[in-house]
Amino acid sequence: AQKITQTQPGMFVQEKEAVTLDCTYDTSDQSYGLFWYKQPSSGEMIFLIYQGSYDEQNATEGRYSLNFQKARKSANLVISASQLGDSAMYFCAMRERYSGAGSYQLTFGKGTKLSVIP
Amino acid sequence: NAGVTQTPKFRVLKTGQSMTLLCAQDMNHEYMYWYRQDPGMGLRLIHYSVGEGTTAKGEVPDGYNVSRLKKQNFLLGLESAAPSQTSVYFCASSYSMDQGLGTKAFFGQGTRLTVV
């Protein structure tokens, strides 16, 4: 079973609108962290936002927020007021605290390609 | 700040040739990783290291070897390249779990490898 599932291979959003990118995860650990990275067409991986499993508040970083629903095991990324520069691949990733190799690595989903339309 | 630097950025190999990808980080990170990125597959972990002199297998280790003789460097070797190893390779590094679960990984700019 995949540990990180991103069900939207591609998404379109109108400039200045908000968009939600879906991410569900699978773990038996109680302690884990969830990350979102952005990969523009230039190829670099840019860290966006982090949510810990024990964090009571949803994480926010500027126009990025993470809609964390622990019981549903989902960690959706919300981008508000989309900009043309938001067009990129977006990856959800997880680090688990006690699951052997999972404690050291980030496990990534397959990504969602977001296209912002002017 | 250099961060994580990968060498080379591009390479074309013939089937059966060998090569080494170099990753260097200047952030004194304990953990280092090699991922490969293929279309529709996301990033998959090849090997990782949690400290100088230690390495471990990730999800897709076959056909690759690694070494971490110095804390700042993590080398990925292909002994006999195959077309299936055509991919974009990313090196990453992070602080150890002692810094908490939220310690993020910093990535290099990637190496585009084509095996013909």
GROMACS .gro file of C-alpha atoms in nm:
model
  234
    1ALA     CA    1   0.000   0.000   0.000
    2GLN     CA    2   0.122   0.347  -0.077
    3LYS     CA    3   0.215   0.553   0.223
    4ILE     CA    4   0.135   0.882   0.049
    5THR     CA    5  -0.144   0.915  -0.205
    6GLN     CA    6  -0.201   1.218  -0.420
    7THR     CA    7  -0.506   1.145  -0.631
    8GLN     CA    8  -0.492   1.450  -0.859
    9PRO     CA    9  -0.229   1.410  -1.130
   10GLY     CA   10  -0.315   1.756  -1.264
   11MET     CA   11  -0.515   2.056  -1.151
   12PHE     CA   12  -0.611   2.387  -1.306
   13VAL     CA   13  -0.694   2.702  -1.115
   14GLN     CA   14  -0.780   3.055  -1.220
   15GLU     CA   15  -0.538   3.322  -1.112
   16LYS     CA   16  -0.635   3.480  -0.777
   17GLU     CA   17  -0.857   3.184  -0.686
   18ALA     CA   18  -0.785   2.937  -0.406
   19VAL     CA   19  -0.699   2.575  -0.478
   20THR     CA   20  -0.674   2.260  -0.265
   21LEU     CA   21  -0.429   1.983  -0.343
   22ASP     CA   22  -0.518   1.652  -0.186
   23CYS     CA   23  -0.290   1.424   0.013
   24THR     CA   24  -0.380   1.117   0.215
   25TYR     CA   25  -0.132   0.909   0.409
   26ASP     CA   26  -0.103   0.571   0.569
   27THR     CA   27   0.085   0.508   0.890
   28SER     CA   28   0.042   0.319   1.215
   29ASP     CA   29   0.276   0.558   1.395
   30GLN     CA   30   0.119   0.808   1.631
   31SER     CA   31   0.410   1.044   1.580
   32TYR     CA   32   0.482   1.162   1.227
   33GLY     CA   33   0.536   1.471   1.021
   34LEU     CA   34   0.388   1.582   0.693
   35PHE     CA   35   0.558   1.808   0.441
   36TRP     CA   36   0.472   1.979   0.116
   37TYR     CA   37   0.732   2.062  -0.146
   38LYS     CA   38   0.700   2.260  -0.467
   39GLN     CA   39   0.893   2.176  -0.782
   40PRO     CA   40   0.877   2.445  -1.051
   41SER     CA   41   0.974   2.371  -1.409
   42SER     CA   42   1.333   2.463  -1.327
   43GLY     CA   43   1.349   2.144  -1.122
   44GLU     CA   44   1.451   2.246  -0.772
   45MET     CA   45   1.260   2.118  -0.470
   46ILE     CA   46   1.130   2.397  -0.249
   47PHE     CA   47   0.998   2.331   0.102
   48LEU     CA   48   0.659   2.494   0.161
   49ILE     CA   49   0.501   2.384   0.486
   50TYR     CA   50   0.517   2.129   0.767
   51GLN     CA   51   0.256   1.976   0.999
   52GLY     CA   52   0.334   1.754   1.295
   53SER     CA   53   0.090   1.486   1.399
   54TYR     CA   54   0.058   1.636   1.747
   55ASP     CA   55   0.016   1.993   1.628
   56GLU     CA   56  -0.326   2.116   1.733
   57GLN     CA   57  -0.338   2.403   1.488
   58ASN     CA   58  -0.327   2.372   1.112
   59ALA     CA   59   0.004   2.497   0.978
   60THR     CA   60   0.012   2.819   0.777
   61GLU     CA   61   0.292   2.986   0.583
   62GLY     CA   62   0.187   3.297   0.398
   63ARG     CA   63  -0.054   3.194   0.121
   64TYR     CA   64  -0.006   2.825   0.205
   65SER     CA   65  -0.207   2.644   0.466
   66LEU     CA   66  -0.239   2.278   0.549
   67ASN     CA   67  -0.584   2.135   0.612
   68PHE     CA   68  -0.491   1.857   0.853
   69GLN     CA   69  -0.761   1.601   0.932
   70LYS     CA   70  -0.595   1.340   1.147
   71ALA     CA   71  -0.887   1.099   1.172
   72ARG     CA   72  -0.918   1.093   0.793
   73LYS     CA   73  -0.539   1.079   0.753
   74SER     CA   74  -0.543   1.368   0.513
   75ALA     CA   75  -0.312   1.667   0.483
   76ASN     CA   76  -0.438   1.882   0.201
   77LEU     CA   77  -0.247   2.188   0.085
   78VAL     CA   78  -0.449   2.502   0.032
   79ILE     CA   79  -0.304   2.780  -0.177
   80SER     CA   80  -0.493   3.105  -0.152
   81ALA     CA   81  -0.496   3.380  -0.417
   82SER     CA   82  -0.314   3.171  -0.678
   83GLN     CA   83  -0.043   3.337  -0.881
   84LEU     CA   84   0.108   3.242  -1.215
   85GLY     CA   85   0.429   3.154  -1.033
   86ASP     CA   86   0.242   2.883  -0.842
   87SER     CA   87   0.234   2.669  -1.156
   88ALA     CA   88   0.449   2.371  -1.058
   89MET     CA   89   0.451   2.013  -0.935
   90TYR     CA   90   0.355   1.975  -0.571
   91PHE     CA   91   0.463   1.682  -0.360
   92CYS     CA   92   0.330   1.565  -0.026
   93ALA     CA   93   0.575   1.375   0.193
   94MET     CA   94   0.582   1.204   0.533
   95ARG     CA   95   0.837   1.117   0.796
   96GLU     CA   96   0.741   0.861   1.060
   97ARG     CA   97   0.892   0.856   1.408
   98TYR     CA   98   0.916   0.489   1.491
   99SER     CA   99   0.884   0.295   1.174
  100GLY     CA  100   1.240   0.183   1.109
  101ALA     CA  101   1.374   0.335   0.790
  102GLY     CA  102   1.070   0.558   0.781
  103SER     CA  103   1.217   0.750   1.072
  104TYR     CA  104   1.504   0.873   0.861
  105GLN     CA  105   1.360   0.931   0.521
  106LEU     CA  106   1.089   1.137   0.362
  107THR     CA  107   0.842   0.925   0.170
  108PHE     CA  108   0.690   1.113  -0.121
  109GLY     CA  109   0.366   1.095  -0.311
  110LYS     CA  110   0.357   1.097  -0.689
  111GLY     CA  111   0.277   1.464  -0.708
  112THR     CA  112   0.013   1.696  -0.850
  113LYS     CA  113   0.084   1.928  -1.140
  114LEU     CA  114  -0.084   2.262  -1.081
  115SER     CA  115  -0.143   2.500  -1.368
  116VAL     CA  116  -0.254   2.854  -1.295
  117ILE     CA  117  -0.458   3.013  -1.573
  118PRO     CA  118  -0.440   3.390  -1.626
  119ASN     CA  119   2.527   2.964   0.109
  120ALA     CA  120   2.593   2.672  -0.122
  121GLY     CA  121   2.351   2.433   0.054
  122VAL     CA  122   2.342   2.102  -0.133
  123THR     CA  123   2.548   2.080  -0.450
  124GLN     CA  124   2.528   1.798  -0.701
  125THR     CA  125   2.785   1.719  -0.966
  126PRO     CA  126   2.734   1.682  -1.260
  127LYS     CA  127   2.406   1.846  -1.364
  128PHE     CA  128   2.370   1.646  -1.685
  129ARG     CA  129   2.525   1.325  -1.813
  130VAL     CA  130   2.475   1.083  -2.098
  131LEU     CA  131   2.607   0.731  -2.051
  132LYS     CA  132   2.624   0.430  -2.273
  133THR     CA  133   2.478   0.105  -2.144
  134GLY     CA  134   2.735  -0.072  -1.932
  135GLN     CA  135   2.938   0.235  -1.845
  136SER     CA  136   2.994   0.336  -1.487
  137MET     CA  137   2.980   0.673  -1.320
  138THR     CA  138   2.967   0.845  -0.983
  139LEU     CA  139   2.738   1.127  -0.882
  140LEU     CA  140   2.873   1.354  -0.612
  141CYS     CA  141   2.665   1.531  -0.351
  142ALA     CA  142   2.817   1.784  -0.114
  143GLN     CA  143   2.644   1.976   0.166
  144ASP     CA  144   2.783   2.252   0.382
  145MET     CA  145   2.515   2.258   0.653
  146ASN     CA  146   2.672   1.995   0.879
  147HIS     CA  147   2.370   1.771   0.830
  148GLU     CA  148   2.381   1.418   0.967
  149TYR     CA  149   2.139   1.261   0.720
  150MET     CA  150   2.186   1.244   0.347
  151TYR     CA  151   1.971   1.083   0.079
  152TRP     CA  152   1.967   0.990  -0.286
  153TYR     CA  153   1.632   0.992  -0.465
  154ARG     CA  154   1.538   0.929  -0.824
  155GLN     CA  155   1.248   1.103  -0.993
  156ASP     CA  156   1.064   0.946  -1.283
  157PRO     CA  157   0.750   1.077  -1.455
  158GLY     CA  158   0.438   0.976  -1.266
  159MET     CA  159   0.639   0.807  -0.990
  160GLY     CA  160   0.728   1.093  -0.760
  161LEU     CA  161   1.057   1.069  -0.573
  162ARG     CA  162   1.176   0.726  -0.469
  163LEU     CA  163   1.455   0.671  -0.220
  164ILE     CA  164   1.758   0.484  -0.350
  165HIS     CA  165   1.994   0.489  -0.051
  166TYR     CA  166   2.041   0.702   0.254
  167SER     CA  167   2.295   0.768   0.526
  168VAL     CA  168   2.241   0.869   0.885
  169GLY     CA  169   2.603   0.955   0.952
  170GLU     CA  170   2.958   0.941   0.830
  171GLY     CA  171   3.056   0.586   0.740
  172THR     CA  172   2.699   0.453   0.742
  173THR     CA  173   2.466   0.377   0.452
  174ALA     CA  174   2.137   0.194   0.412
  175LYS     CA  175   1.911   0.081   0.131
  176GLY     CA  176   1.598   0.265   0.038
  177GLU     CA  177   1.307   0.164  -0.179
  178VAL     CA  178   1.492   0.114  -0.510
  179PRO     CA  179   1.858   0.031  -0.434
  180ASP     CA  180   1.931  -0.227  -0.707
  181GLY     CA  181   2.203  -0.124  -0.950
  182TYR     CA  182   2.338   0.151  -0.724
  183ASN     CA  183   2.603   0.177  -0.456
  184VAL     CA  184   2.680   0.461  -0.220
  185SER     CA  185   2.953   0.575   0.011
  186ARG     CA  186   2.980   0.839   0.280
  187LEU     CA  187   3.342   0.863   0.378
  188LYS     CA  188   3.309   1.225   0.487
  189LYS     CA  189   3.012   1.380   0.661
  190GLN     CA  190   2.966   1.645   0.396
  191ASN     CA  191   2.978   1.413   0.093
  192PHE     CA  192   2.749   1.137  -0.029
  193LEU     CA  193   2.844   0.953  -0.348
  194LEU     CA  194   2.609   0.753  -0.569
  195GLY     CA  195   2.767   0.501  -0.802
  196LEU     CA  196   2.630   0.319  -1.103
  197GLU     CA  197   2.855   0.023  -1.175
  198SER     CA  198   2.699  -0.083  -1.505
  199ALA     CA  199   2.443   0.166  -1.629
  200ALA     CA  200   2.118   0.044  -1.782
  201PRO     CA  201   1.852   0.238  -1.978
  202SER     CA  202   1.614   0.182  -1.683
  203GLN     CA  203   1.841   0.410  -1.480
  204THR     CA  204   1.759   0.705  -1.703
  205SER     CA  205   1.615   0.948  -1.451
  206VAL     CA  206   1.662   1.269  -1.261
  207TYR     CA  207   1.861   1.211  -0.945
  208PHE     CA  208   1.825   1.428  -0.638
  209CYS     CA  209   2.047   1.441  -0.338
  210ALA     CA  210   1.907   1.578  -0.014
  211SER     CA  211   2.029   1.635   0.339
  212SER     CA  212   1.876   1.710   0.676
  213TYR     CA  213   1.953   1.732   1.045
  214SER     CA  214   1.894   1.418   1.245
  215MET     CA  215   1.572   1.322   1.415
  216ASP     CA  216   1.723   1.466   1.735
  217GLN     CA  217   1.612   1.800   1.593
  218GLY     CA  218   1.254   1.676   1.574
  219LEU     CA  219   1.023   1.529   1.315
  220GLY     CA  220   0.989   1.863   1.141
  221THR     CA  221   1.350   1.882   1.035
  222LYS     CA  222   1.313   1.945   0.666
  223ALA     CA  223   1.524   1.808   0.385
  224PHE     CA  224   1.722   2.041   0.163
  225PHE     CA  225   1.762   1.931  -0.196
  226GLY     CA  226   2.028   1.970  -0.458
  227GLN     CA  227   1.939   2.096  -0.803
  228GLY     CA  228   1.923   1.748  -0.953
  229THR     CA  229   2.125   1.551  -1.207
  230ARG     CA  230   1.962   1.452  -1.534
  231LEU     CA  231   2.108   1.118  -1.640
  232THR     CA  232   2.036   0.952  -1.972
  233VAL     CA  233   2.154   0.599  -2.045
  234VAL     CA  234   2.151   0.506  -2.413
   0.00000   0.00000   0.00000
